[in-house]
Short mmCIF file of C-alpha atoms and ligand atoms in Angstrom, two decimals:
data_model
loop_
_atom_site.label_atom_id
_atom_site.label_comp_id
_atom_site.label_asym_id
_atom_site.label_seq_id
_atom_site.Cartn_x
_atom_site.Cartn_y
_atom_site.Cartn_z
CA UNK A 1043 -1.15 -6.16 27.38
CA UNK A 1044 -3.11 -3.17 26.24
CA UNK A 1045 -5.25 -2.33 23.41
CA UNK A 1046 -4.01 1.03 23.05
CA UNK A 1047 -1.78 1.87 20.28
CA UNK A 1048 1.05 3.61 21.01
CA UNK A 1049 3.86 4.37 18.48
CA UNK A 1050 5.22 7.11 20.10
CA UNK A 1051 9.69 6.92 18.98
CA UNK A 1052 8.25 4.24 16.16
CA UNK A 1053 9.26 6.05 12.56
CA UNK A 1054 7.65 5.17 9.43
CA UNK A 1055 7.45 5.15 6.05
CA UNK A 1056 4.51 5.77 4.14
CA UNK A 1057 5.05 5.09 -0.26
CA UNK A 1058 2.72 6.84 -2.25
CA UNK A 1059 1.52 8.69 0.45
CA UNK A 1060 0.23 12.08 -0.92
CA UNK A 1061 -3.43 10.92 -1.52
CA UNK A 1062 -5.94 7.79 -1.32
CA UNK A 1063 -4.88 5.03 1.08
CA UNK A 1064 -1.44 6.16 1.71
CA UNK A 1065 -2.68 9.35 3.17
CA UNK A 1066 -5.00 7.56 5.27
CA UNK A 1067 -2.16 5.49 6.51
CA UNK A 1068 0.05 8.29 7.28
CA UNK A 1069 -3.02 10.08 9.48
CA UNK A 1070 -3.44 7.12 11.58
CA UNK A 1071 -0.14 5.98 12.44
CA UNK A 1072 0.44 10.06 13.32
CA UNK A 1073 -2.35 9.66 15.29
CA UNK A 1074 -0.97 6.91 17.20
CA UNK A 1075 2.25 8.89 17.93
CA UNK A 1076 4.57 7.56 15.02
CA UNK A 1077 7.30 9.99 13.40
CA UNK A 1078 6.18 9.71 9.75
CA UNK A 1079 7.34 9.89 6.55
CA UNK A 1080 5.58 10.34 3.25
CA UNK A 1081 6.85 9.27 0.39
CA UNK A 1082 5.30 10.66 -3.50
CA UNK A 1083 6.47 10.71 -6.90
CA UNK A 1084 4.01 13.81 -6.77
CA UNK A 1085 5.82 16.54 -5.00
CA UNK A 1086 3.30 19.03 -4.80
CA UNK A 1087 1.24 16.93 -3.46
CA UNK A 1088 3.21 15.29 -0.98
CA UNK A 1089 4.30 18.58 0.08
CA UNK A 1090 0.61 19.66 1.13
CA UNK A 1091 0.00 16.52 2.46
CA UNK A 1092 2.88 16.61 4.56
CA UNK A 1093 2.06 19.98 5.81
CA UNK A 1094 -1.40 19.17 6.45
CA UNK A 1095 -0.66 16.01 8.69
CA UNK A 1096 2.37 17.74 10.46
CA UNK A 1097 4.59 15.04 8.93
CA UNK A 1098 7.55 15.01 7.00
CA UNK A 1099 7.75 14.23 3.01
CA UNK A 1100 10.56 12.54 0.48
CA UNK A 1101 9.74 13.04 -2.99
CA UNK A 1102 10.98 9.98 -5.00
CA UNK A 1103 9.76 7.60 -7.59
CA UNK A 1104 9.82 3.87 -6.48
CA UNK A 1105 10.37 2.85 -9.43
CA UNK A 1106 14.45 4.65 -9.60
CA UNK A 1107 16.36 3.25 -7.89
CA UNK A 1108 19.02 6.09 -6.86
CA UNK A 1109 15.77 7.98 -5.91
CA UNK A 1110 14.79 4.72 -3.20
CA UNK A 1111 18.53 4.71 -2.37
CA UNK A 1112 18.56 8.50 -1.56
CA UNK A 1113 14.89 8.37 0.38
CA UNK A 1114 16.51 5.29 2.74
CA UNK A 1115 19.82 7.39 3.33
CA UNK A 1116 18.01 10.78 3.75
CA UNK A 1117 15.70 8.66 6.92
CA UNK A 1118 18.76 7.12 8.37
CA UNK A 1119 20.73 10.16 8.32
CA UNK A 1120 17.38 12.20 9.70
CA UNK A 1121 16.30 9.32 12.12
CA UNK A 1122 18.66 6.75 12.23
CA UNK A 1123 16.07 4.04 12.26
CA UNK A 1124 13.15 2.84 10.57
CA UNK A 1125 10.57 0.32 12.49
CA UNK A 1126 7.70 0.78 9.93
CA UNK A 1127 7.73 0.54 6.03
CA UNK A 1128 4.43 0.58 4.69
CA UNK A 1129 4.73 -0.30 0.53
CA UNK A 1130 1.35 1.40 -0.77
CA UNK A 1131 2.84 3.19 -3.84
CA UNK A 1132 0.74 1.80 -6.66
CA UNK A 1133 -0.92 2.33 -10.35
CA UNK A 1134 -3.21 0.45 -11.89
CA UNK A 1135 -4.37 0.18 -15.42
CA UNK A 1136 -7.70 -1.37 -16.98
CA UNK A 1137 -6.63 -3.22 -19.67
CA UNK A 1138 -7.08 -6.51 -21.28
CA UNK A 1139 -3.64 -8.15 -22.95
CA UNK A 1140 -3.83 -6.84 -26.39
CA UNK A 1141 -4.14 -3.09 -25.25
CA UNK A 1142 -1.75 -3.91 -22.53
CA UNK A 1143 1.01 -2.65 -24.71
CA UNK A 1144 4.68 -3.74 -23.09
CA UNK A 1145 5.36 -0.06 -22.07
CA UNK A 1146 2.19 -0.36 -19.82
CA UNK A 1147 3.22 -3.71 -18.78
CA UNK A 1148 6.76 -2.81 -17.80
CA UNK A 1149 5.70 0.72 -16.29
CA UNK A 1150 2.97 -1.40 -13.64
CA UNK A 1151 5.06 -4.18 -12.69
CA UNK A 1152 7.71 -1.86 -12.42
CA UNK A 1153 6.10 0.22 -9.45
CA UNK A 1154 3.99 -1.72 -8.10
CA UNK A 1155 5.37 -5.10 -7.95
CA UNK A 1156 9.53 -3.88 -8.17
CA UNK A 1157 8.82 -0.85 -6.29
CA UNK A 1158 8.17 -3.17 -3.86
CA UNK A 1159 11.32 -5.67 -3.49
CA UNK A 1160 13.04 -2.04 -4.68
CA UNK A 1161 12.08 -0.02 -1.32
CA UNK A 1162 12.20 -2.54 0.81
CA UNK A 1163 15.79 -3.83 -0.36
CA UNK A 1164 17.06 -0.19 0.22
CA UNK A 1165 15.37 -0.14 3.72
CA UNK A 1166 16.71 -3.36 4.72
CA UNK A 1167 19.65 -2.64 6.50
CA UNK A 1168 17.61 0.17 8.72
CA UNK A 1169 14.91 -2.24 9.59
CA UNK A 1170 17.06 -4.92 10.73
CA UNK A 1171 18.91 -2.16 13.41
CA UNK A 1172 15.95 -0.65 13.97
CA UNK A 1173 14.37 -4.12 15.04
CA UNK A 1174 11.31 -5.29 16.30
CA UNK A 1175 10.40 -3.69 13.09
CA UNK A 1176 7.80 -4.25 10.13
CA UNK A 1177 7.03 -4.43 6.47
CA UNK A 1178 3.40 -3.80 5.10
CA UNK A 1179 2.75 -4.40 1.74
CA UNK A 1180 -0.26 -3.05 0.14
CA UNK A 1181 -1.52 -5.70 -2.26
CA UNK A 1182 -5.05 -6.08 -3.69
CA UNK A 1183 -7.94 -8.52 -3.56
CA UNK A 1184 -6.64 -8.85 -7.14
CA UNK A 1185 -4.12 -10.49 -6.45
CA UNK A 1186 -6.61 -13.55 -5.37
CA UNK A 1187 -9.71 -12.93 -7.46
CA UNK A 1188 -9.88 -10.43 -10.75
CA UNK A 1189 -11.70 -8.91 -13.72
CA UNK A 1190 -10.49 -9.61 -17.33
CA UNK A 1191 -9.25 -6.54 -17.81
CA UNK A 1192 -6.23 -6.26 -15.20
CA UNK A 1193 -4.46 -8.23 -16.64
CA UNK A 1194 -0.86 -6.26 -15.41
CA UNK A 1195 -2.11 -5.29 -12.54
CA UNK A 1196 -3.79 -8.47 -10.97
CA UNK A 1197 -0.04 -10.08 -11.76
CA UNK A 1198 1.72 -7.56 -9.91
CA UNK A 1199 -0.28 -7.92 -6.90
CA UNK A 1200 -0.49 -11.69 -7.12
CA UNK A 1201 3.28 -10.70 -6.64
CA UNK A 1202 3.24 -8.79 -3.66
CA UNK A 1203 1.34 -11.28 -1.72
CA UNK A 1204 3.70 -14.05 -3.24
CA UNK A 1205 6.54 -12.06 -2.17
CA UNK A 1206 5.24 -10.89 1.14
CA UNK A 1207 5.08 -14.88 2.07
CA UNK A 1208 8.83 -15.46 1.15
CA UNK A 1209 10.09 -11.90 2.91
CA UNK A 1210 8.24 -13.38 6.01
CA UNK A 1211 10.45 -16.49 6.27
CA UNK A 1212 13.49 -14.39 4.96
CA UNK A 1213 13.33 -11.33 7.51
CA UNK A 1214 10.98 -12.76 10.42
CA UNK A 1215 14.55 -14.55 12.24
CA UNK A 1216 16.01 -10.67 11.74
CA UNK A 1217 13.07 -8.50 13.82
CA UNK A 1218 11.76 -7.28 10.68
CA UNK A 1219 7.99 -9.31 10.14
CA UNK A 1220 6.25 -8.59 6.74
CA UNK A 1221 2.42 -8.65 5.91
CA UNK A 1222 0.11 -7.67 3.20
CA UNK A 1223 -2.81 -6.05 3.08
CA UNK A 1224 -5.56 -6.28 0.22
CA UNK A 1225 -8.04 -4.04 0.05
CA UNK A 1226 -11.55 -4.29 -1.99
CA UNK A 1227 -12.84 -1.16 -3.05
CA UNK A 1228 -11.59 1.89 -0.90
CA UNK A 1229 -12.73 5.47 -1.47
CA UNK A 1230 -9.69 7.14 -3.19
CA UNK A 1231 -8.66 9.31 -6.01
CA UNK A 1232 -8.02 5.99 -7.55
CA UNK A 1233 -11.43 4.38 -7.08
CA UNK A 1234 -13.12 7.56 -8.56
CA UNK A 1235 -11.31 7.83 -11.15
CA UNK A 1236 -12.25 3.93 -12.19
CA UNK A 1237 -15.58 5.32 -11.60
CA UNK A 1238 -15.34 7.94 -14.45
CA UNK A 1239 -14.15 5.62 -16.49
CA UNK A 1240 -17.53 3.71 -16.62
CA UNK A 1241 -20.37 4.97 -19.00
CA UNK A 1242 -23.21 5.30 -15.93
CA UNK A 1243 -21.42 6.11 -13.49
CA UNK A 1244 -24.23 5.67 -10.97
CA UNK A 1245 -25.47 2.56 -12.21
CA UNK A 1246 -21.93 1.37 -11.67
CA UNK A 1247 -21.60 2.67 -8.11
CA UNK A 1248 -24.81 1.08 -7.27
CA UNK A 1249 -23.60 -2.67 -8.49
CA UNK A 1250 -20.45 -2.22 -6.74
CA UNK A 1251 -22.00 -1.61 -3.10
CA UNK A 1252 -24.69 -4.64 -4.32
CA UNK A 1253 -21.91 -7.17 -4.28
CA UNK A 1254 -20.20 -5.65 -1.29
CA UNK A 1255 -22.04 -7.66 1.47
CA UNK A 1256 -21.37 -4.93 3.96
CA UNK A 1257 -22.97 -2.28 1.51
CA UNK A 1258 -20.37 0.45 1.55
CA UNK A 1259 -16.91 0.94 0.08
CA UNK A 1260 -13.43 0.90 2.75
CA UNK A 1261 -11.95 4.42 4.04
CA UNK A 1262 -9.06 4.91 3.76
CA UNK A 1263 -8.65 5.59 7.37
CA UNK A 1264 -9.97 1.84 8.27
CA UNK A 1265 -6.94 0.59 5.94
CA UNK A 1266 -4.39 2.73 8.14
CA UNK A 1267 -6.13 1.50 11.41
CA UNK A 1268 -5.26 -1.91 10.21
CA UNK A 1269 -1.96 -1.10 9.27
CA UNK A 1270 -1.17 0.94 12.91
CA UNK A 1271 -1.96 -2.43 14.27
CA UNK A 1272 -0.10 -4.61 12.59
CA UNK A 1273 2.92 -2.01 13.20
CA UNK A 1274 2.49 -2.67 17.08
CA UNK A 1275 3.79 -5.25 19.54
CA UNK A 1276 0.29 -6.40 19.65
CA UNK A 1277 0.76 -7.97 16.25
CA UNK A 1278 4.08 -9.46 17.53
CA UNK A 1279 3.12 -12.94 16.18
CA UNK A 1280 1.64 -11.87 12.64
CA UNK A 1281 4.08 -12.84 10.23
CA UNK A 1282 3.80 -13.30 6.47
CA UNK A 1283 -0.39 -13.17 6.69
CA UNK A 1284 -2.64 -11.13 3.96
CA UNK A 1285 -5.11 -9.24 5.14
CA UNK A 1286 -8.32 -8.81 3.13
CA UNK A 1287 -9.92 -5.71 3.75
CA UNK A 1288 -12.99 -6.01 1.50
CA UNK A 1289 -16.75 -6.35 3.13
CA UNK A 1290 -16.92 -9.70 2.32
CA UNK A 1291 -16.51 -8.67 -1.28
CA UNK A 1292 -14.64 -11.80 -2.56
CA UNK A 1293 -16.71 -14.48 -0.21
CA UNK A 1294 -19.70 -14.64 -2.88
CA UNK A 1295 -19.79 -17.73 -5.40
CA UNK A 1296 -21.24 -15.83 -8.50
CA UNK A 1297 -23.15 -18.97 -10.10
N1 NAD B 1108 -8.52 2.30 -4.00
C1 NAD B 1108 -8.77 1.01 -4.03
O1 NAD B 1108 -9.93 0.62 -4.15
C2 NAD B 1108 -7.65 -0.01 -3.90
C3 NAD B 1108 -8.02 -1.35 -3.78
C4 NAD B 1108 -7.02 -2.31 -3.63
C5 NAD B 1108 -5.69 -1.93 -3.61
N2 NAD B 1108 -5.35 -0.62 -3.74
C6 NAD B 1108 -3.91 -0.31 -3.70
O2 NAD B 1108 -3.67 0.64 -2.68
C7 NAD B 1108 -2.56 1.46 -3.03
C8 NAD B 1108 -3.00 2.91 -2.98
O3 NAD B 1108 -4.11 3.05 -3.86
P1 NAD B 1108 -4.99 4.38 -3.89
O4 NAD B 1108 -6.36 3.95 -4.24
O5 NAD B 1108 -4.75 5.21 -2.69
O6 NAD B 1108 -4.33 5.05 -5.19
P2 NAD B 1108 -4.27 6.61 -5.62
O7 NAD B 1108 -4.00 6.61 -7.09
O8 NAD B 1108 -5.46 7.30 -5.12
O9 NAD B 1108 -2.95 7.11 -4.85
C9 NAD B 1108 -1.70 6.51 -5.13
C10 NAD B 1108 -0.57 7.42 -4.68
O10 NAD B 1108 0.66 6.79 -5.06
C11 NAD B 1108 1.48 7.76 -5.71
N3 NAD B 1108 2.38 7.10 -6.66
C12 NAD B 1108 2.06 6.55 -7.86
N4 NAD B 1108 3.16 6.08 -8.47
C13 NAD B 1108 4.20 6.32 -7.64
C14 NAD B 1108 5.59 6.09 -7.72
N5 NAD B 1108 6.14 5.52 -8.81
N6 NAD B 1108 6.38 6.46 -6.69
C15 NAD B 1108 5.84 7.06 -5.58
N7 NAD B 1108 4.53 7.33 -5.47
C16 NAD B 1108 3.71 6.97 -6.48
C17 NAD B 1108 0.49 8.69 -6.42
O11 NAD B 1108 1.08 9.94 -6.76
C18 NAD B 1108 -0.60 8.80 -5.38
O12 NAD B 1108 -0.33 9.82 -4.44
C19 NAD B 1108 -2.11 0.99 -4.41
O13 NAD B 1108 -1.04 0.08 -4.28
C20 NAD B 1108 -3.35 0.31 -4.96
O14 NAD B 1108 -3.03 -0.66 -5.93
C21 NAD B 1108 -6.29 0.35 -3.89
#
């Protein structure tokens, strides 16, 4: 066995890809040799991101499904097999129930929880051929511990990690293992843009590295290090696990 990473003839699929975690993703598992594919419902974006990593791009929304259908026949017909699919496509709203209006509701759940059993259903014949293959989902450490006012989103990720659990048992027997991933705060278009939302914005970047125990926020790089391993034959036996990737963020008893 060796510790280096090579996914040289591994493809992959990258959702969401263009910025923020899914680019960091995409960078590392290029790094490690992988043929990659970014995925965006941002085209321009994508595009430059793409270009910029040397990798290839499908723009579709994961939330249509003739758009998912078309991405998975446009990588079989390019590739012919898939070993990687990394779900990371997400939005996330900060809203408490009565502002959570059922348009919001719908339009959350509907990328980043369906968007999820959506691309992976479409994928699932080219995993199984392409097999040993893999499925990482790109939950939250909402999903186990929250704030009152994500309320949508801390369900849909509570999803993923639900789902990732049952896909394990379901696919693992087929070649195809799934895991999840659930990152704390991660430096991204995303997180900054939580940040503006927030009346001092320093103040509010100084409480969030004073509960992180390790004092800093994730890269998005560190994310896609984790996910090149768990892509490899050295994570042959991780099945159905969830990763937290948070500093120790969700370890502290607030009392
Ligand atoms: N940044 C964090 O602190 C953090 C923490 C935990 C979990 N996450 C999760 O990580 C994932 C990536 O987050 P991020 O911080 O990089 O977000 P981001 O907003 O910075 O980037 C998300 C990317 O997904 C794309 N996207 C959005 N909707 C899409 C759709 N319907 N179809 C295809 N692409 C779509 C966006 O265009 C964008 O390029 C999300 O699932 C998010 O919930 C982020």
């Amino acid at each position: 066995m060796s510790l280096q990473i090579n996914l040289t003839g591994k493809v992959a699929l990258v959702t969401g890809g263009a910025v923020g975690i899914g680019r960091g993703i995409a960078e590392m598992l290029a790094q490690a040799g992988a043929t990659v594919v970014v995925n965006d419902i941002d085209a321009e974006g994508g595009r430059a991101t793409a270009d910029a990593l040397r990798v290839e791009f499908i723009h579709a929304d994961v939330s249509e499904e003739a758009a998912v259908t078309a991405m998975a026949s446009t990588i079989d017909a390019r590739h012919g097999a898939l070993h990687l699919l990394v779900n990371n496509a997400g939005i996330a709203t900060f809203r408490g129930i009565a502002e959570t209006e059922p348009s919001d509701w719908d339009r959350l759940l509907d990328v980043d929880l369906k968007g999820v059993y959506r691309v992976t259903r479409a994928c699932l014949s080219l995993l199984e051929r392409s097999a040993p293959a893999s499925v990482v989902n790109i939950a939250s450490v909402h999903a186990q511990m929250t704030v009152s006012t994500m309320t949508a989103y801390a369900a849909a990720k509570g999803g993923v990690v639900a789902m990732t659990r049952s896909l394990a048992q379901e696919l693992g027997p087929l070649g195809v293992r799934v895991n999840a991933v659930s990152p704390g705060f991660v430096d991204t278009p995303l997180f900054r843009r939580w940040l503006m939302t927030e009346p001092d914005q320093a103040a509010s970047l100084a409480r969030v590295l004073g509960i992180i125990p390790v004092g800093h926020v994730a890269t998005a790089a560190e994310i896609g290090a984790l996910v090149t391993f768990l892509a490899s034959d050295l994570a042959r036996s991780i099945n159905g696990a969830n990763y937290v990737v948070d500093g120790g963020l969700t370890t502290r008893l607030m009392h």
